[in-house]
Amino acid sequence: MNLEISTPTEFVQRLSATPRGARLARRLTVHQLVTWGYPHGDDLSDTAQHLVAELAANAVTHGRVPGRDFELRLLLLRPADTLRIEVSDARGDRTLRFLAGAPEDECGRGLVLVQVLAARWGLMERDVGKTVWAELALSGGRGRGTRRPCPRTLAREG
């Protein structure tokens, strides 16, 4: 059974650790942003969709444990004017890694996209599994397409 909690500044949903669950996570993100007043198709919505798609795909591909769901959490951090996206999975034994993919490779770029699109991102360890999070500015600040270095490191919390 899925557990859903929704407050004015937080949305939490458990989803099946399947490609269908990952697609639903992206759609729920768009719906929740519209509910919070951020229209479908604007830069924030598009960037949040890309981040959720990558994090959810990683959760169902690399963080899947049979019989366990993954969790999507969206938080509006008002004082910081930030959207925080968290995707939690049940696999704490697999660390995040950047792949040195060749241009013709079909996979291995998800975390590079997260690094480029997010203002900040990182990893939190949990009692069971891990949470990968990413933050976006709600207004002003750096927008999509701004060049910045792509060091292959992440922030750790927890």
mmCIF file of C-alpha atoms in Angstrom:
data_model
loop_
_atom_site.group_PDB
_atom_site.id
_atom_site.type_symbol
_atom_site.label_atom_id
_atom_site.label_comp_id
_atom_site.label_asym_id
_atom_site.label_seq_id
_atom_site.Cartn_x
_atom_site.Cartn_y
_atom_site.Cartn_z
ATOM 1 C CA MET A 1 0.000 0.000 0.000
ATOM 2 C CA ASN A 2 1.305 3.434 -0.869
ATOM 3 C CA LEU A 3 1.597 6.023 1.848
ATOM 4 C CA GLU A 4 0.929 9.618 0.843
ATOM 5 C CA ILE A 5 1.433 12.656 3.008
ATOM 6 C CA SER A 6 0.939 16.150 1.656
ATOM 7 C CA THR A 7 1.379 19.456 3.458
ATOM 8 C CA PRO A 8 1.686 22.963 2.050
ATOM 9 C CA THR A 9 5.482 22.705 1.903
ATOM 10 C CA GLU A 10 6.118 18.960 1.711
ATOM 11 C CA PHE A 11 5.039 16.104 -0.535
ATOM 12 C CA VAL A 12 5.982 12.479 0.173
ATOM 13 C CA GLN A 13 5.053 9.416 -1.859
ATOM 14 C CA ARG A 14 6.265 5.831 -1.840
ATOM 15 C CA LEU A 15 6.358 4.250 -5.281
ATOM 16 C CA SER A 16 7.067 0.802 -6.635
ATOM 17 C CA ALA A 17 10.726 0.314 -7.542
ATOM 18 C CA THR A 18 9.872 -0.205 -11.214
ATOM 19 C CA PRO A 19 10.185 1.890 -14.381
ATOM 20 C CA ARG A 20 6.477 2.669 -14.003
ATOM 21 C CA GLY A 21 7.116 3.986 -10.481
ATOM 22 C CA ALA A 22 9.951 6.179 -11.783
ATOM 23 C CA ARG A 23 7.692 7.651 -14.497
ATOM 24 C CA LEU A 24 4.984 8.295 -11.930
ATOM 25 C CA ALA A 25 7.507 10.104 -9.691
ATOM 26 C CA ARG A 26 8.238 12.538 -12.520
ATOM 27 C CA ARG A 27 4.535 13.154 -13.167
ATOM 28 C CA LEU A 28 3.763 13.625 -9.483
ATOM 29 C CA THR A 29 6.567 16.190 -9.289
ATOM 30 C CA VAL A 30 4.998 18.268 -12.060
ATOM 31 C CA HIS A 31 1.559 18.001 -10.457
ATOM 32 C CA GLN A 32 2.872 19.043 -7.032
ATOM 33 C CA LEU A 33 4.790 21.997 -8.459
ATOM 34 C CA VAL A 34 1.614 23.185 -10.220
ATOM 35 C CA THR A 35 -0.239 22.857 -6.900
ATOM 36 C CA TRP A 36 2.444 25.040 -5.296
ATOM 37 C CA GLY A 37 2.105 27.642 -8.057
ATOM 38 C CA TYR A 38 5.025 26.711 -10.346
ATOM 39 C CA PRO A 39 3.531 26.109 -13.809
ATOM 40 C CA HIS A 40 4.187 23.141 -16.018
ATOM 41 C CA GLY A 41 6.754 23.972 -18.688
ATOM 42 C CA ASP A 42 8.694 26.657 -16.826
ATOM 43 C CA ASP A 43 12.411 26.252 -16.083
ATOM 44 C CA LEU A 44 11.882 25.088 -12.489
ATOM 45 C CA SER A 45 9.351 22.447 -13.510
ATOM 46 C CA ASP A 46 11.455 21.174 -16.411
ATOM 47 C CA THR A 47 14.645 21.013 -14.339
ATOM 48 C CA ALA A 48 12.860 19.328 -11.424
ATOM 49 C CA GLN A 49 11.420 16.742 -13.843
ATOM 50 C CA HIS A 50 14.883 15.948 -15.191
ATOM 51 C CA LEU A 51 16.338 15.604 -11.696
ATOM 52 C CA VAL A 52 13.511 13.374 -10.464
ATOM 53 C CA ALA A 53 13.732 11.257 -13.623
ATOM 54 C CA GLU A 54 17.465 10.650 -13.097
ATOM 55 C CA LEU A 55 17.253 10.041 -9.340
ATOM 56 C CA ALA A 56 14.206 7.772 -9.624
ATOM 57 C CA ALA A 57 15.761 5.821 -12.517
ATOM 58 C CA ASN A 58 18.875 5.279 -10.400
ATOM 59 C CA ALA A 59 16.740 4.182 -7.437
ATOM 60 C CA VAL A 60 14.876 1.559 -9.470
ATOM 61 C CA THR A 61 17.911 0.435 -11.482
ATOM 62 C CA HIS A 62 20.695 0.430 -8.910
ATOM 63 C CA GLY A 63 18.922 0.808 -5.555
ATOM 64 C CA ARG A 64 16.141 -1.716 -5.974
ATOM 65 C CA VAL A 65 15.555 -4.382 -3.360
ATOM 66 C CA PRO A 66 12.791 -6.856 -4.319
ATOM 67 C CA GLY A 67 9.625 -6.094 -2.406
ATOM 68 C CA ARG A 68 10.768 -2.629 -1.309
ATOM 69 C CA ASP A 69 9.506 0.695 -2.628
ATOM 70 C CA PHE A 70 11.452 3.879 -3.181
ATOM 71 C CA GLU A 71 10.361 7.228 -1.775
ATOM 72 C CA LEU A 72 10.019 10.622 -3.429
ATOM 73 C CA ARG A 73 10.043 13.674 -1.160
ATOM 74 C CA LEU A 74 9.653 17.262 -2.369
ATOM 75 C CA LEU A 75 10.199 20.119 0.070
ATOM 76 C CA LEU A 76 9.737 23.853 -0.351
ATOM 77 C CA LEU A 77 12.366 25.468 1.840
ATOM 78 C CA ARG A 78 10.923 28.978 2.026
ATOM 79 C CA PRO A 79 13.611 30.823 3.973
ATOM 80 C CA ALA A 80 16.215 29.460 1.567
ATOM 81 C CA ASP A 81 13.941 29.965 -1.500
ATOM 82 C CA THR A 82 14.766 26.391 -2.525
ATOM 83 C CA LEU A 83 13.081 23.255 -3.830
ATOM 84 C CA ARG A 84 14.662 20.148 -2.328
ATOM 85 C CA ILE A 85 14.142 16.827 -4.096
ATOM 86 C CA GLU A 86 14.908 13.623 -2.201
ATOM 87 C CA VAL A 87 14.768 10.091 -3.580
ATOM 88 C CA SER A 88 15.371 7.272 -1.113
ATOM 89 C CA ASP A 89 15.995 3.622 -1.910
ATOM 90 C CA ALA A 90 16.606 0.512 0.164
ATOM 91 C CA ARG A 91 20.177 -0.232 -1.028
ATOM 92 C CA GLY A 92 22.712 1.254 1.331
ATOM 93 C CA ASP A 93 25.424 -1.148 0.192
ATOM 94 C CA ARG A 94 25.822 0.439 -3.255
ATOM 95 C CA THR A 95 27.615 3.743 -3.323
ATOM 96 C CA LEU A 96 27.095 6.376 -5.982
ATOM 97 C CA ARG A 97 29.617 6.373 -8.788
ATOM 98 C CA PHE A 98 30.329 8.432 -11.834
ATOM 99 C CA LEU A 99 31.063 6.380 -14.917
ATOM 100 C CA ALA A 100 33.692 7.521 -17.374
ATOM 101 C CA GLY A 101 31.392 6.947 -20.332
ATOM 102 C CA ALA A 102 32.456 7.297 -23.912
ATOM 103 C CA PRO A 103 30.323 9.500 -26.212
ATOM 104 C CA GLU A 104 28.691 6.427 -27.766
ATOM 105 C CA ASP A 105 27.726 4.851 -24.408
ATOM 106 C CA GLU A 106 23.994 4.731 -23.704
ATOM 107 C CA CYS A 107 24.211 5.036 -19.923
ATOM 108 C CA GLY A 108 26.384 6.396 -17.145
ATOM 109 C CA ARG A 109 25.577 10.101 -17.310
ATOM 110 C CA GLY A 110 22.732 10.414 -14.786
ATOM 111 C CA LEU A 111 24.763 11.803 -11.904
ATOM 112 C CA VAL A 112 26.601 14.159 -14.259
ATOM 113 C CA LEU A 113 23.197 15.604 -15.213
ATOM 114 C CA VAL A 114 22.278 15.940 -11.542
ATOM 115 C CA GLN A 115 25.583 17.725 -10.889
ATOM 116 C CA VAL A 116 25.011 20.160 -13.751
ATOM 117 C CA LEU A 117 21.307 20.885 -13.129
ATOM 118 C CA ALA A 118 21.205 21.128 -9.325
ATOM 119 C CA ALA A 119 22.374 24.110 -7.300
ATOM 120 C CA ARG A 120 23.543 21.565 -4.692
ATOM 121 C CA TRP A 121 23.170 17.824 -4.337
ATOM 122 C CA GLY A 122 24.396 15.037 -2.131
ATOM 123 C CA LEU A 123 23.849 11.801 -0.280
ATOM 124 C CA MET A 124 22.397 10.987 3.130
ATOM 125 C CA GLU A 125 22.853 7.564 4.619
ATOM 126 C CA ARG A 126 19.868 6.019 6.388
ATOM 127 C CA ASP A 127 19.389 3.087 8.735
ATOM 128 C CA VAL A 128 18.117 1.182 5.703
ATOM 129 C CA GLY A 129 19.281 2.440 2.330
ATOM 130 C CA LYS A 130 20.248 5.923 1.241
ATOM 131 C CA THR A 131 18.747 9.204 0.094
ATOM 132 C CA VAL A 132 20.098 11.186 -2.831
ATOM 133 C CA TRP A 133 18.997 14.805 -2.734
ATOM 134 C CA ALA A 134 19.192 17.787 -5.054
ATOM 135 C CA GLU A 135 18.262 21.419 -4.546
ATOM 136 C CA LEU A 136 17.042 24.068 -7.002
ATOM 137 C CA ALA A 137 16.565 27.805 -6.513
ATOM 138 C CA LEU A 138 12.879 28.695 -6.666
ATOM 139 C CA SER A 139 13.543 32.130 -8.136
ATOM 140 C CA GLY A 140 16.502 34.148 -9.343
ATOM 141 C CA GLY A 141 19.888 32.538 -8.876
ATOM 142 C CA ARG A 142 21.397 30.257 -11.453
ATOM 143 C CA GLY A 143 19.086 29.027 -14.183
ATOM 144 C CA ARG A 144 19.401 26.175 -16.626
ATOM 145 C CA GLY A 145 22.113 26.470 -19.193
ATOM 146 C CA THR A 146 24.534 28.334 -16.940
ATOM 147 C CA ARG A 147 27.995 26.902 -17.301
ATOM 148 C CA ARG A 148 29.806 25.807 -14.192
ATOM 149 C CA PRO A 149 32.499 23.295 -13.378
ATOM 150 C CA CYS A 150 31.421 19.695 -13.005
ATOM 151 C CA PRO A 151 33.589 18.230 -10.242
ATOM 152 C CA ARG A 152 32.614 14.647 -9.636
ATOM 153 C CA THR A 153 31.996 15.039 -5.931
ATOM 154 C CA LEU A 154 28.909 15.296 -3.820
ATOM 155 C CA ALA A 155 27.947 16.724 -0.454
ATOM 156 C CA ARG A 156 27.265 14.304 2.370
ATOM 157 C CA GLU A 157 24.707 14.886 5.072
ATOM 158 C CA GLY A 158 23.578 12.852 7.967
#
